[in-house]
Every structure is written in C-alpha cells, then in structure tokens.
Short mmCIF file of C-alpha atoms in Angstrom, two decimals:
data_model
loop_
_atom_site.label_atom_id
_atom_site.label_comp_id
_atom_site.label_asym_id
_atom_site.label_seq_id
_atom_site.Cartn_x
_atom_site.Cartn_y
_atom_site.Cartn_z
CA MET A 1 33.51 -75.74 -20.06
CA ALA A 2 31.23 -78.44 -18.72
CA ILE A 3 30.30 -78.26 -15.06
CA GLU A 4 30.23 -81.58 -13.19
CA ASN A 5 28.05 -81.09 -10.16
CA ALA A 6 26.05 -77.96 -9.78
CA LYS A 7 25.62 -76.88 -6.22
CA SER A 8 24.61 -73.54 -4.91
CA ALA A 9 28.05 -72.05 -5.22
CA GLN A 10 29.98 -69.15 -6.60
CA VAL A 11 31.80 -70.04 -9.80
CA GLY A 12 33.43 -68.23 -12.66
CA LEU A 13 31.62 -68.92 -15.92
CA THR A 14 31.22 -67.42 -19.36
CA GLY A 15 27.73 -66.46 -20.48
CA ASN A 16 27.62 -69.42 -22.86
CA SER A 17 28.75 -71.90 -20.18
CA ALA A 18 26.20 -70.50 -17.76
CA VAL A 19 23.37 -70.87 -20.29
CA ALA A 20 24.50 -74.43 -21.11
CA LEU A 21 24.61 -75.24 -17.40
CA ALA A 22 21.10 -73.83 -16.98
CA MET A 23 19.91 -76.02 -19.86
CA LYS A 24 21.56 -79.05 -18.28
CA GLN A 25 19.85 -78.36 -14.98
CA ILE A 26 16.49 -77.91 -16.72
CA ASN A 27 17.07 -81.13 -18.70
CA PRO A 28 14.76 -80.30 -21.61
CA ASP A 29 13.19 -83.10 -23.67
CA VAL A 30 14.46 -81.92 -27.04
CA CYS A 31 17.23 -79.60 -28.20
CA PRO A 32 17.39 -79.17 -31.98
CA ALA A 33 20.49 -77.12 -32.69
CA TYR A 34 22.75 -75.72 -35.34
CA PRO A 35 25.70 -73.91 -33.75
CA ILE A 36 26.71 -70.40 -34.78
CA THR A 37 29.19 -67.90 -33.36
CA PRO A 38 29.00 -66.51 -30.71
CA SER A 39 26.41 -68.91 -29.27
CA THR A 40 28.32 -72.02 -30.44
CA ALA A 41 29.62 -72.82 -26.97
CA VAL A 42 26.08 -73.08 -25.59
CA ILE A 43 25.37 -76.01 -27.88
CA GLU A 44 28.92 -77.37 -27.75
CA THR A 45 28.88 -77.49 -23.95
CA PHE A 46 25.34 -78.80 -23.82
CA SER A 47 26.17 -81.54 -26.34
CA SER A 48 28.92 -82.75 -24.01
CA TYR A 49 26.32 -83.03 -21.24
CA VAL A 50 24.22 -85.09 -23.65
CA ALA A 51 27.20 -87.27 -24.63
CA ASP A 52 28.11 -87.83 -20.99
CA GLY A 53 24.57 -88.92 -20.20
CA GLU A 54 24.02 -86.08 -17.76
CA VAL A 55 20.73 -85.15 -19.38
CA ASP A 56 17.96 -87.12 -21.07
CA THR A 57 17.64 -84.58 -23.84
CA GLU A 58 17.23 -85.65 -27.45
CA LEU A 59 19.86 -83.50 -29.16
CA ILE A 60 18.96 -83.16 -32.83
CA THR A 61 21.84 -81.95 -34.96
CA VAL A 62 20.03 -80.45 -37.91
CA GLU A 63 21.27 -79.04 -41.21
CA SER A 64 20.32 -75.40 -40.66
CA GLU A 65 18.72 -73.01 -38.18
CA HIS A 66 15.52 -73.11 -40.22
CA SER A 67 15.47 -76.83 -39.54
CA ALA A 68 16.42 -76.30 -35.89
CA MET A 69 13.36 -74.17 -35.28
CA SER A 70 11.19 -76.43 -37.45
CA ALA A 71 12.24 -79.49 -35.43
CA GLY A 72 11.64 -77.50 -32.26
CA ILE A 73 8.11 -76.65 -33.39
CA GLY A 74 7.34 -80.30 -34.17
CA ALA A 75 8.75 -81.46 -30.85
CA ALA A 76 6.93 -78.75 -28.90
CA ALA A 77 3.64 -79.60 -30.64
CA ALA A 78 4.24 -83.21 -29.63
CA GLY A 79 4.42 -82.02 -26.02
CA ALA A 80 8.17 -81.78 -25.46
CA ARG A 81 9.96 -79.08 -23.49
CA VAL A 82 12.20 -77.59 -26.19
CA MET A 83 15.27 -75.38 -25.88
CA THR A 84 17.86 -74.16 -28.36
CA ALA A 85 20.30 -71.32 -28.97
CA THR A 86 21.37 -69.19 -31.90
CA SER A 87 22.80 -65.86 -33.06
CA ALA A 88 22.57 -63.38 -35.93
CA GLN A 89 22.39 -65.16 -39.33
CA GLY A 90 21.06 -68.23 -37.57
CA LEU A 91 18.17 -66.26 -36.11
CA ALA A 92 17.63 -64.66 -39.52
CA LEU A 93 17.41 -68.08 -41.15
CA MET A 94 14.81 -69.10 -38.54
CA TRP A 95 12.62 -66.14 -39.43
CA GLU A 96 9.75 -68.01 -41.04
CA MET A 97 9.62 -70.52 -38.22
CA LEU A 98 9.78 -67.89 -35.44
CA TYR A 99 6.33 -66.70 -36.43
CA ILE A 100 5.03 -70.25 -36.68
CA ALA A 101 6.32 -71.11 -33.19
CA SER A 102 4.53 -68.10 -31.70
CA GLY A 103 1.40 -68.44 -33.84
CA MET A 104 1.07 -72.08 -32.80
CA ARG A 105 1.57 -70.94 -29.20
CA LEU A 106 4.49 -73.26 -28.52
CA PRO A 107 6.56 -72.47 -25.42
CA ILE A 108 10.01 -72.93 -26.95
CA VAL A 109 12.87 -71.28 -25.04
CA MET A 110 15.76 -70.00 -27.13
CA THR A 111 18.89 -68.18 -26.08
CA ASN A 112 19.93 -65.62 -28.65
CA VAL A 113 23.49 -64.47 -28.18
CA ASN A 114 23.31 -61.05 -29.82
CA ARG A 115 25.51 -60.59 -32.87
CA ALA A 116 25.50 -58.15 -35.76
CA LEU A 117 23.74 -59.16 -38.96
CA ALA A 118 25.70 -59.25 -42.23
CA ALA A 119 26.59 -57.52 -44.53
CA PRO A 120 29.38 -56.75 -44.01
CA ILE A 121 29.85 -60.00 -42.20
CA ASN A 122 30.78 -59.53 -38.57
CA ILE A 123 30.68 -61.85 -35.58
CA HIS A 124 30.60 -59.28 -32.78
CA CYS A 125 27.85 -57.85 -30.65
CA ASP A 126 24.99 -55.68 -31.65
CA HIS A 127 21.26 -56.13 -31.37
CA SER A 128 20.24 -56.18 -35.03
CA ASP A 129 19.39 -59.90 -34.86
CA SER A 130 16.90 -59.96 -31.99
CA MET A 131 15.58 -56.45 -32.69
CA GLY A 132 14.58 -57.60 -36.15
CA ALA A 133 12.60 -60.39 -34.51
CA ARG A 134 10.83 -58.04 -32.12
CA ASP A 135 7.49 -58.38 -33.90
CA SER A 136 7.68 -62.15 -34.34
CA GLY A 137 5.49 -62.83 -31.30
CA TRP A 138 8.30 -64.04 -29.03
CA VAL A 139 8.64 -62.75 -25.49
CA GLN A 140 12.07 -61.10 -25.31
CA LEU A 141 14.16 -60.90 -22.16
CA TYR A 142 17.46 -59.01 -22.32
CA SER A 143 20.24 -59.94 -19.89
CA GLU A 144 22.88 -57.61 -18.57
CA THR A 145 25.28 -60.13 -17.01
CA VAL A 146 26.28 -63.80 -17.03
CA GLN A 147 24.31 -64.23 -13.81
CA GLU A 148 21.20 -62.73 -15.31
CA SER A 149 21.54 -64.77 -18.51
CA TYR A 150 21.67 -67.93 -16.37
CA ASP A 151 18.73 -66.84 -14.21
CA ASN A 152 16.64 -65.68 -17.18
CA VAL A 153 16.81 -69.13 -18.79
CA PHE A 154 15.00 -70.68 -15.79
CA MET A 155 12.44 -67.91 -15.68
CA ALA A 156 11.94 -68.13 -19.45
CA VAL A 157 10.79 -71.75 -19.15
CA ARG A 158 8.16 -70.83 -16.59
CA ILE A 159 7.00 -67.75 -18.51
CA ALA A 160 6.79 -69.58 -21.85
CA GLU A 161 4.78 -72.48 -20.48
CA LYS A 162 2.42 -70.21 -18.55
CA VAL A 163 1.58 -67.82 -21.41
CA LYS A 164 2.00 -70.37 -24.21
CA LEU A 165 4.40 -68.21 -26.15
CA PRO A 166 8.03 -68.81 -27.09
CA VAL A 167 10.65 -66.85 -25.15
CA MET A 168 13.95 -65.50 -26.40
CA VAL A 169 16.67 -64.83 -23.82
CA CYS A 170 19.15 -62.34 -25.24
CA LEU A 171 22.69 -61.66 -24.06
CA ASP A 172 25.55 -59.76 -25.64
CA GLY A 173 27.83 -61.71 -27.95
CA PHE A 174 31.41 -62.02 -26.67
CA ILE A 175 30.95 -59.27 -24.07
CA THR A 176 28.69 -61.53 -22.01
CA SER A 177 28.86 -64.84 -23.89
CA HIS A 178 32.65 -65.21 -23.73
CA ALA A 179 33.67 -63.18 -20.69
CA ILE A 180 34.00 -65.00 -17.38
CA GLU A 181 32.10 -63.51 -14.47
CA ASN A 182 31.69 -64.62 -10.91
CA MET A 183 28.19 -65.90 -10.51
CA ASP A 184 26.04 -68.01 -8.22
CA THR A 185 24.67 -71.31 -9.42
CA ILE A 186 21.48 -72.90 -8.17
CA GLU A 187 21.31 -76.51 -7.02
CA ASP A 188 19.90 -78.99 -9.51
CA ALA A 189 17.04 -79.98 -7.20
CA ASP A 190 16.08 -76.35 -6.68
CA VAL A 191 16.09 -75.77 -10.44
CA GLN A 192 13.82 -78.77 -10.96
CA ALA A 193 11.49 -77.59 -8.21
CA PHE A 194 11.36 -74.13 -9.81
CA VAL A 195 10.75 -75.15 -13.43
CA GLY A 196 8.58 -78.17 -12.57
CA GLU A 197 7.24 -80.72 -15.03
CA TYR A 198 5.96 -79.49 -18.36
CA GLU A 199 2.36 -80.53 -18.70
CA PRO A 200 0.82 -79.09 -21.86
CA GLU A 201 -2.97 -78.93 -21.92
CA VAL A 202 -2.96 -80.47 -25.39
CA SER A 203 -0.24 -82.13 -27.43
CA LEU A 204 0.15 -84.62 -30.24
CA LEU A 205 1.54 -87.33 -27.97
CA LYS A 206 -0.84 -86.86 -25.08
CA GLU A 207 -2.53 -90.22 -24.71
CA SER A 208 -5.84 -88.94 -23.44
CA GLU A 209 -6.51 -86.87 -26.54
CA LEU A 210 -6.72 -88.48 -29.90
CA PRO A 211 -6.32 -87.12 -32.46
CA THR A 212 -5.30 -83.43 -32.68
CA THR A 213 -4.25 -81.31 -35.64
CA TYR A 214 -1.58 -78.60 -35.41
CA GLY A 215 -0.88 -75.85 -37.89
CA ALA A 216 -4.13 -76.11 -39.83
CA MET A 217 -5.16 -73.40 -42.23
CA SER A 218 -7.21 -70.54 -40.85
CA LEU A 219 -9.04 -68.26 -43.26
CA PRO A 220 -10.66 -64.83 -42.80
CA ASP A 221 -13.40 -66.32 -40.59
CA SER A 222 -10.90 -67.28 -37.87
CA TYR A 223 -7.31 -66.06 -38.51
CA MET A 224 -7.85 -62.73 -36.81
CA VAL A 225 -9.30 -64.42 -33.75
CA PHE A 226 -6.07 -66.37 -33.29
CA LYS A 227 -4.02 -63.19 -33.72
CA LYS A 228 -6.16 -61.45 -31.10
CA GLN A 229 -5.64 -64.36 -28.73
CA GLN A 230 -1.90 -64.14 -29.38
CA SER A 231 -1.93 -60.40 -28.78
CA GLU A 232 -3.80 -60.87 -25.50
CA ALA A 233 -1.37 -63.59 -24.44
CA MET A 234 1.50 -61.20 -25.10
CA SER A 235 -0.20 -58.45 -23.07
CA GLY A 236 -0.73 -60.92 -20.25
CA ALA A 237 2.91 -62.00 -20.37
CA LYS A 238 3.97 -58.82 -18.59
CA LYS A 239 2.21 -59.85 -15.38
CA VAL A 240 3.56 -63.38 -15.69
CA VAL A 241 7.13 -62.10 -16.07
CA GLU A 242 6.59 -60.04 -12.91
CA GLU A 243 5.15 -62.99 -10.99
CA VAL A 244 7.81 -65.47 -12.09
CA SER A 245 10.57 -62.93 -11.38
CA ALA A 246 9.11 -62.28 -7.93
CA GLU A 247 8.99 -66.01 -7.17
CA PHE A 248 12.57 -66.37 -8.40
CA ALA A 249 13.68 -63.49 -6.18
CA LYS A 250 11.94 -65.05 -3.18
CA LYS A 251 13.59 -68.42 -3.75
CA PHE A 252 17.03 -67.41 -4.93
CA GLY A 253 17.48 -63.84 -3.72
CA ARG A 254 18.14 -62.14 -7.02
CA GLU A 255 15.58 -59.52 -8.05
CA TYR A 256 14.76 -58.66 -11.63
CA GLY A 257 12.14 -56.17 -12.75
CA LEU A 258 10.66 -55.43 -16.14
CA ILE A 259 12.94 -52.43 -16.23
CA ASP A 260 15.96 -51.76 -14.06
CA SER A 261 16.32 -48.16 -12.92
CA TYR A 262 19.53 -46.76 -11.48
CA LYS A 263 19.47 -43.36 -9.75
CA LEU A 264 16.42 -42.29 -11.75
CA ASP A 265 14.26 -41.04 -8.87
CA ASP A 266 15.67 -37.52 -8.68
CA ALA A 267 17.37 -37.49 -12.09
CA ASP A 268 17.06 -34.68 -14.62
CA VAL A 269 18.46 -36.71 -17.49
CA ALA A 270 18.84 -40.42 -18.23
CA ILE A 271 20.12 -42.95 -20.70
CA VAL A 272 17.85 -45.89 -21.64
CA ILE A 273 19.77 -48.92 -22.82
CA PHE A 274 19.92 -52.73 -23.12
CA ASN A 275 22.20 -55.47 -21.84
CA SER A 276 25.89 -55.25 -20.96
CA ALA A 277 26.36 -51.57 -21.82
CA THR A 278 24.24 -50.73 -18.77
CA GLY A 279 27.15 -51.37 -16.39
CA THR A 280 29.40 -49.04 -18.37
CA THR A 281 26.68 -46.38 -18.22
CA ARG A 282 26.29 -46.83 -14.45
CA VAL A 283 29.98 -46.00 -14.00
CA ALA A 284 29.43 -42.76 -15.94
CA VAL A 285 26.34 -42.07 -13.78
CA ASP A 286 28.42 -42.48 -10.60
CA GLU A 287 31.16 -40.21 -11.93
CA LEU A 288 28.74 -37.49 -12.98
CA ARG A 289 26.77 -37.78 -9.72
CA LYS A 290 30.02 -37.08 -7.84
CA GLU A 291 30.37 -33.99 -10.00
CA GLY A 292 26.92 -32.86 -8.92
CA HIS A 293 24.84 -33.81 -11.98
CA LYS A 294 21.48 -35.53 -11.55
CA VAL A 295 21.83 -38.36 -14.04
CA GLY A 296 20.51 -41.91 -14.14
CA VAL A 297 20.15 -44.96 -16.35
CA MET A 298 17.27 -47.29 -17.19
CA ARG A 299 17.83 -50.75 -18.54
CA ILE A 300 14.99 -52.50 -20.38
CA ARG A 301 14.92 -56.17 -19.34
CA LEU A 302 11.59 -57.06 -20.92
CA PHE A 303 11.19 -55.68 -24.43
CA ARG A 304 8.37 -57.96 -25.62
CA PRO A 305 5.84 -57.27 -24.34
CA LEU A 306 6.93 -53.65 -23.91
CA PRO A 307 6.48 -52.42 -20.32
CA HIS A 308 5.31 -49.06 -21.67
CA ALA A 309 3.45 -47.95 -18.56
CA GLU A 310 6.44 -48.73 -16.34
CA ILE A 311 8.75 -46.89 -18.73
CA ALA A 312 6.49 -43.83 -18.72
CA GLU A 313 6.21 -43.88 -14.94
CA ALA A 314 9.97 -44.17 -14.47
CA LEU A 315 10.75 -41.38 -16.94
CA ASN A 316 8.02 -39.04 -15.67
CA GLY A 317 9.60 -35.88 -14.29
CA LEU A 318 12.84 -36.15 -16.24
CA LYS A 319 13.84 -33.36 -18.58
CA ALA A 320 15.84 -35.18 -21.25
CA VAL A 321 16.39 -38.81 -22.15
CA ALA A 322 18.74 -40.52 -24.61
CA CYS A 323 17.77 -43.92 -25.95
CA LEU A 324 20.85 -45.85 -26.95
CA ASP A 325 20.24 -48.44 -29.64
CA ARG A 326 22.87 -51.01 -30.58
CA VAL A 327 21.02 -51.35 -33.90
CA ASP A 328 19.71 -49.05 -36.59
CA SER A 329 16.19 -49.32 -37.98
CA PHE A 330 17.34 -47.61 -41.21
CA ASN A 331 14.23 -45.46 -41.08
CA ASP A 332 15.89 -42.04 -40.77
CA PHE A 333 14.36 -41.83 -37.29
CA GLY A 334 16.47 -43.68 -34.74
CA GLY A 335 16.49 -47.23 -33.42
CA PRO A 336 13.64 -49.37 -32.08
CA LEU A 337 14.32 -48.54 -28.44
CA PHE A 338 14.13 -44.81 -29.22
CA ASN A 339 10.87 -45.12 -31.10
CA GLU A 340 9.18 -47.31 -28.53
CA VAL A 341 10.34 -45.40 -25.46
CA ARG A 342 9.42 -42.10 -27.10
CA SER A 343 5.99 -43.48 -27.93
CA SER A 344 5.58 -44.89 -24.40
CA ILE A 345 6.01 -41.46 -22.80
CA TYR A 346 3.94 -39.51 -25.31
CA ASP A 347 0.95 -39.22 -22.99
CA LEU A 348 2.96 -37.76 -20.11
CA GLU A 349 1.91 -34.17 -19.45
CA ASN A 350 5.47 -32.90 -19.16
CA ARG A 351 7.33 -35.43 -21.20
CA PRO A 352 11.11 -35.19 -21.44
CA LYS A 353 12.90 -34.49 -24.70
CA VAL A 354 14.04 -37.77 -26.20
CA ILE A 355 17.01 -38.31 -28.48
CA SER A 356 18.33 -41.37 -30.30
CA ARG A 357 21.97 -42.35 -30.20
CA ILE A 358 23.13 -45.39 -32.13
CA TYR A 359 26.24 -46.99 -30.68
CA GLY A 360 28.43 -50.06 -30.68
CA LEU A 361 27.40 -51.63 -33.99
CA GLY A 362 29.30 -54.76 -34.95
CA GLY A 363 31.01 -54.90 -31.57
CA ARG A 364 32.32 -51.31 -31.57
CA ASP A 365 33.42 -50.42 -28.04
CA TYR A 366 31.13 -48.36 -25.84
CA LYS A 367 33.19 -46.73 -23.14
CA VAL A 368 32.45 -44.75 -20.00
CA SER A 369 33.56 -41.67 -21.92
CA ASP A 370 30.89 -42.38 -24.57
CA ALA A 371 28.19 -42.53 -21.90
CA ARG A 372 29.57 -39.32 -20.38
CA SER A 373 29.39 -37.55 -23.75
CA VAL A 374 25.73 -38.52 -24.10
CA PHE A 375 24.97 -37.29 -20.57
CA GLU A 376 26.76 -34.03 -21.35
CA GLU A 377 24.63 -33.61 -24.48
CA LEU A 378 21.50 -34.25 -22.41
CA LEU A 379 22.54 -31.74 -19.76
CA LYS A 380 23.10 -29.19 -22.52
CA ILE A 381 19.62 -29.88 -23.90
CA VAL A 382 18.18 -29.19 -20.46
CA GLU A 383 20.23 -26.00 -20.15
CA THR A 384 19.40 -24.60 -23.59
CA GLY A 385 15.97 -26.16 -24.09
CA THR A 386 16.86 -27.14 -27.65
CA VAL A 387 17.77 -30.41 -29.32
CA GLU A 388 20.37 -30.05 -32.05
CA ASP A 389 20.39 -33.67 -33.27
CA THR A 390 17.44 -35.90 -32.52
CA THR A 391 19.24 -38.88 -34.04
CA LYS A 392 22.97 -39.47 -34.29
CA TYR A 393 25.58 -42.22 -34.52
CA ILE A 394 28.06 -42.23 -31.64
CA THR A 395 31.16 -44.35 -30.84
CA ILE A 396 32.31 -43.68 -34.42
CA MET B 1 -13.95 -74.16 -35.73
CA THR B 2 -17.10 -73.09 -37.50
CA ASP B 3 -18.92 -71.60 -34.53
CA LYS B 4 -18.43 -67.98 -35.51
CA ASP B 5 -20.58 -66.65 -32.67
CA ASN B 6 -18.32 -68.24 -30.13
CA ASN B 7 -14.96 -67.74 -31.76
CA GLU B 8 -13.25 -66.44 -28.63
CA GLU B 9 -13.33 -70.07 -27.49
CA PHE B 10 -11.15 -71.30 -30.34
CA PRO B 11 -8.29 -73.39 -28.93
CA ALA B 12 -5.06 -71.39 -28.64
CA GLY B 13 -2.70 -71.71 -31.57
CA GLY B 14 -5.36 -73.10 -33.88
CA VAL B 15 -5.11 -76.64 -32.53
CA ILE B 16 -7.97 -78.81 -33.75
CA LEU B 17 -9.00 -80.99 -30.86
CA ASP B 18 -10.97 -83.69 -32.61
CA GLY B 19 -10.55 -85.94 -35.63
CA GLY B 20 -12.67 -86.52 -38.70
CA ASN B 21 -13.63 -82.87 -38.85
CA ALA B 22 -12.89 -82.40 -42.57
CA ASP B 23 -16.52 -83.49 -42.96
CA GLY B 24 -17.54 -80.19 -41.41
CA TYR B 25 -15.61 -78.18 -43.97
CA GLU B 26 -17.87 -77.71 -46.97
CA THR B 27 -15.96 -77.48 -50.21
CA GLY B 28 -18.92 -77.78 -52.56
CA GLY B 29 -18.86 -74.04 -53.18
CA TRP B 30 -15.68 -74.39 -55.22
CA ARG B 31 -17.52 -76.35 -57.92
CA LYS B 32 -17.85 -75.17 -61.54
CA LEU B 33 -19.03 -78.47 -63.00
CA LYS B 34 -21.27 -81.01 -61.33
CA PRO B 35 -21.50 -84.75 -61.95
CA VAL B 36 -24.77 -86.17 -63.21
CA LEU B 37 -25.43 -89.90 -62.88
CA ASP B 38 -27.32 -91.93 -65.45
CA LYS B 39 -28.72 -94.70 -63.23
CA GLU B 40 -29.81 -96.70 -66.27
CA LYS B 41 -26.21 -97.06 -67.45
CA CYS B 42 -24.53 -97.43 -64.04
CA THR B 43 -23.40 -100.98 -63.20
CA ASN B 44 -22.48 -100.08 -59.62
CA CYS B 45 -18.86 -101.15 -60.12
CA LEU B 46 -18.00 -98.48 -57.50
CA ILE B 47 -14.78 -97.40 -59.23
CA CYS B 48 -15.98 -93.79 -58.83
CA TRP B 49 -16.53 -94.37 -55.10
CA VAL B 50 -12.98 -95.69 -54.79
CA MET B 51 -11.42 -92.87 -56.78
CA CYS B 52 -13.35 -89.81 -55.50
CA PRO B 53 -10.83 -87.73 -53.49
CA ASP B 54 -13.61 -86.13 -51.43
CA SER B 55 -15.59 -89.27 -50.57
CA ALA B 56 -18.51 -87.55 -52.27
CA ILE B 57 -20.06 -90.60 -54.01
CA ILE B 58 -23.05 -91.67 -51.95
CA VAL B 59 -23.49 -95.44 -51.88
CA GLU B 60 -26.40 -97.26 -50.29
CA ASP B 61 -26.71 -101.04 -50.22
CA GLY B 62 -23.83 -101.36 -52.68
CA LYS B 63 -25.45 -99.01 -55.16
CA VAL B 64 -24.45 -95.51 -56.26
CA VAL B 65 -27.37 -93.27 -55.37
CA GLY B 66 -25.89 -89.83 -55.95
CA PHE B 67 -23.27 -87.26 -54.94
CA ASP B 68 -22.57 -85.32 -51.75
CA MET B 69 -22.83 -81.82 -53.21
CA GLU B 70 -21.54 -80.20 -50.01
CA HIS B 71 -18.16 -81.83 -50.58
CA CYS B 72 -17.98 -82.54 -54.34
CA LYS B 73 -15.56 -79.99 -55.81
CA GLY B 74 -16.48 -80.93 -59.38
CA CYS B 75 -13.04 -82.29 -60.23
CA GLY B 76 -14.49 -84.81 -62.71
CA ILE B 77 -12.36 -87.77 -61.62
CA CYS B 78 -15.56 -89.87 -61.33
CA ASP B 79 -16.41 -89.05 -64.95
CA VAL B 80 -12.91 -89.99 -66.13
CA GLU B 81 -12.78 -93.17 -64.08
CA CYS B 82 -16.23 -94.43 -65.02
CA PRO B 83 -15.42 -97.21 -67.56
CA PRO B 84 -15.70 -95.81 -71.14
CA LYS B 85 -18.08 -98.59 -72.19
CA ILE B 86 -20.44 -97.59 -69.38
CA ASN B 87 -20.00 -93.80 -69.29
CA ALA B 88 -22.69 -93.32 -66.65
CA ILE B 89 -21.32 -90.05 -65.22
CA LYS B 90 -21.23 -86.79 -67.13
CA MET B 91 -19.86 -83.44 -65.93
CA VAL B 92 -22.16 -80.55 -66.73
CA SER B 93 -22.16 -76.87 -65.78
CA GLU B 94 -24.27 -75.92 -62.78
CA GLU B 95 -26.68 -73.91 -64.97
CA GLU B 96 -27.04 -76.74 -67.47
CA ALA B 97 -27.82 -79.18 -64.67
CA ASP B 98 -30.57 -76.93 -63.36
#
C-alpha cells in the first residue's frame, strides 16, 4: 500500500509498508533490489513510489541478491546513500558481499525481514537468516513493532553514516511485516531534517578527490589494521546508537534503548528475547505478576555491537534467566542469544542461572502459555536451585 | 599504505586516496629470472618498452638503458618480443647474472 502524503499522523500500516514509507521519506540515491518473501512488499511498494516519481531514487532491478548487494557496494563507494531489503535465502545469497560492504566501511542500510532458512523450505518467521550474519560486521537493530521498524530505518541511516558501517534493520516476517498496526508517521520535512544530506568524506564521484581506489588488496602488513579499525568502529557504534536514539526520542517522542527492560528491577527471573515475541512475553509477565511472581522480560534491540555491559547490569541480582532464541546454532549448546547473554554476565559476582529455550522456528506460534511455561521452569529453578535442562526446544 | 609505523592512520575501509601509487608497490622480489641487455645488439626499436606490463624498461633519450629491477617481475615478455634477428635481451637466473 503506497502512502500519498506523509504527515505526522496515526495510520494503520503493515511492517513492510511502513519500511517502504520510511525509505520514500528518506529518498535514498540508489536502491538495488531483488524481492523475496516476506520482504517483497518493501520493494514492491517502494518501486511504486519510484514509478510515480515520488522519489529520485535509482531503483536497480538486479538478477539476484548477490548482485543487489554488489550494486549497493558500488553505489555506496561512489558516494550514494544506498538502501535495500531482503529476507532469508536472499540474505544468504548476499553473504560474500555482506562482509565486503562492512570491510569497505560502506554505510548501506538494509531491512531484513526475518524468515527461516531452508531446508526444509519455509517462508515464515525465525531469526536464522540475520543471526547467521551476526559476525559479518553489520550493525544489527531488531524491531519489536511496525512503529519501531519504521523508526529504526531513520535511525539506521544516521548510525551507518556516522560509524561508517552498514546497518541491518530486522523485523519479524509476517508477524510484523504483514500485520497492520496503528502507528505514527513523521512528516517528510522532519525526516529530511533528521537524516540530513549524506556527505561522505571520500567517494569515487567526489569531484575534489581524484582518483581513489576502493577494495584494493591488503596483505599481512595491513589487513589486520583494517580489521582492528572495523572492530573499533563497531565498539563505537554502541554510543552512536544511544546518541541517535536519544535525538530521535527528543524530536519524535519515542524512546528506544539498546535493550528494553520490562519489570526487571525487582525481578527474580526473566526471559531475554528478540522482536515481536516480546509483547507476548509481556502479557505473561503481567499475568504472573498478578499472581505474585517477580518476573520480567528483556528485549535486545541492538545485537551488533552487543550491549554486554548493559545486559549484565540489567540482569544483575536476578536468580534465573531464560534466553529464548528463534534460531538454533546447531552446536549442542543453545542459540546465539543464550551464548552471548550467558557470556555477558559471566563476570557478575552472583550471576543468575541461564537456560536456553529454542522456540518458534519456521513461524511456529509462540503463545502466552509458552512464555508462562518458561517462567514456571525458571521459578522452579530458583526454588530447587537446580537446572534440569540447560538447553531445550519449546513450542513443539 | 606502506608506512608501517603509522598504520593506525590508514584510511578506513582500505580506500587508497591517491593515484599512480602502483609505483610504490615493489614487485621485483617475485623475480626468478632477470633480463640482461646486450647494448651492442640493441637497435632501440622500443618494442620491449611498449610490451613490458610493468613499465620496467628504462628509456633515456630514446634509448634503452636498462631495467627497473624494483618492478621487473622477470616475466620474459621483453625477451620474447625482442625481434629474433636482434635478440638483444636474454633471461638469465639471478645467480647466473651475478
């Protein structure tokens, strides 16, 4: 659904429409794209904005996602503001180029609508696509709602261009991408004022600098230096995400942290989770709180870089924590969220017990009752002091 | 890119900010064979100068005076391209040349 005139107004939009609207309001220079379910509507809607002349964007319809990211890298190196969207197999096909985009420090912004990776082939939500790309050097923002997906796209542009790293905005396939939610839009002029002009320090098409070379070979005398620079840029991204989010909150009234804690302050046990399943978990928290149990939930919004200190601080004092991964690492030791949260809190003096629960793969429903079962397991761990299953599949 | 003492200052993403810098990348260390010029035979036709992929034929006043050993990779194209009737360039092993 294409939106005609964006004003600051409350509208009902799907996640995909909201992301496409955000892209229209940003008006990027180049959008190389190869549509794939469930992110197809982002590109479909955006292409209608292009066809209607509502944006100046050069939409490049390429022959594969590998080409989409390759074209994006070329355009970004030339100095263009580049945006695209993908999902699952499309992200997997981009793999080689994801690392090149980050290694070349190109601030490409890509929406990844989370979908399960084949095989077996499946089009529904889980996080196996973006979790596999977690070490590709992209900043990763995870969005709980349609509103947050829309807002994150604007912030992603600012973050990417400040830290010179590509940013991936993730939202849940179908659950968020295809469900209509009430949300607030931002006026076009306010969007433009927020994202500003993209002025790269160096680029192939910058007239003042001739000539430059991108993507040259770097051997043992220099490769590691570039990786260290990249690592430092990623570390520094945390502060930039905080600053950009704070500026966004000041201008538009919606606050987003690196993590989002709900009733954690006095909690004994908590679930740590990503994206849309957080709302379901909050309902379980409210129910159990009414029944007198001190439970809470933490949502990770920024996963790359990992806000490890913030995670440790927020979980300090708890007795048991369950990390719910919508992906398996196939390592016999839980999902990525489990491993990274568990590692983040290792230095706490009285660290909570941490368990891994893998849920919702390939779009399997995660219900309030599932969250309740996990909380009940956690409360039992606190009561007995023993963990029966460190890792387990649930919702099956 | 070759200032190893100051490598923290490398431009982000490995961007090379100036042109013509291949000159600063010394490829002579790859060489197994080196060209030797017989100035008596050479007619200064400059076919070797045209064909050398590394611009390693040194020409002064229209005459071949030698080879840039910091960039000559020893590929032997100059030897092959030197007209057979002239045959002024010969590829020899580094030890043999010394």
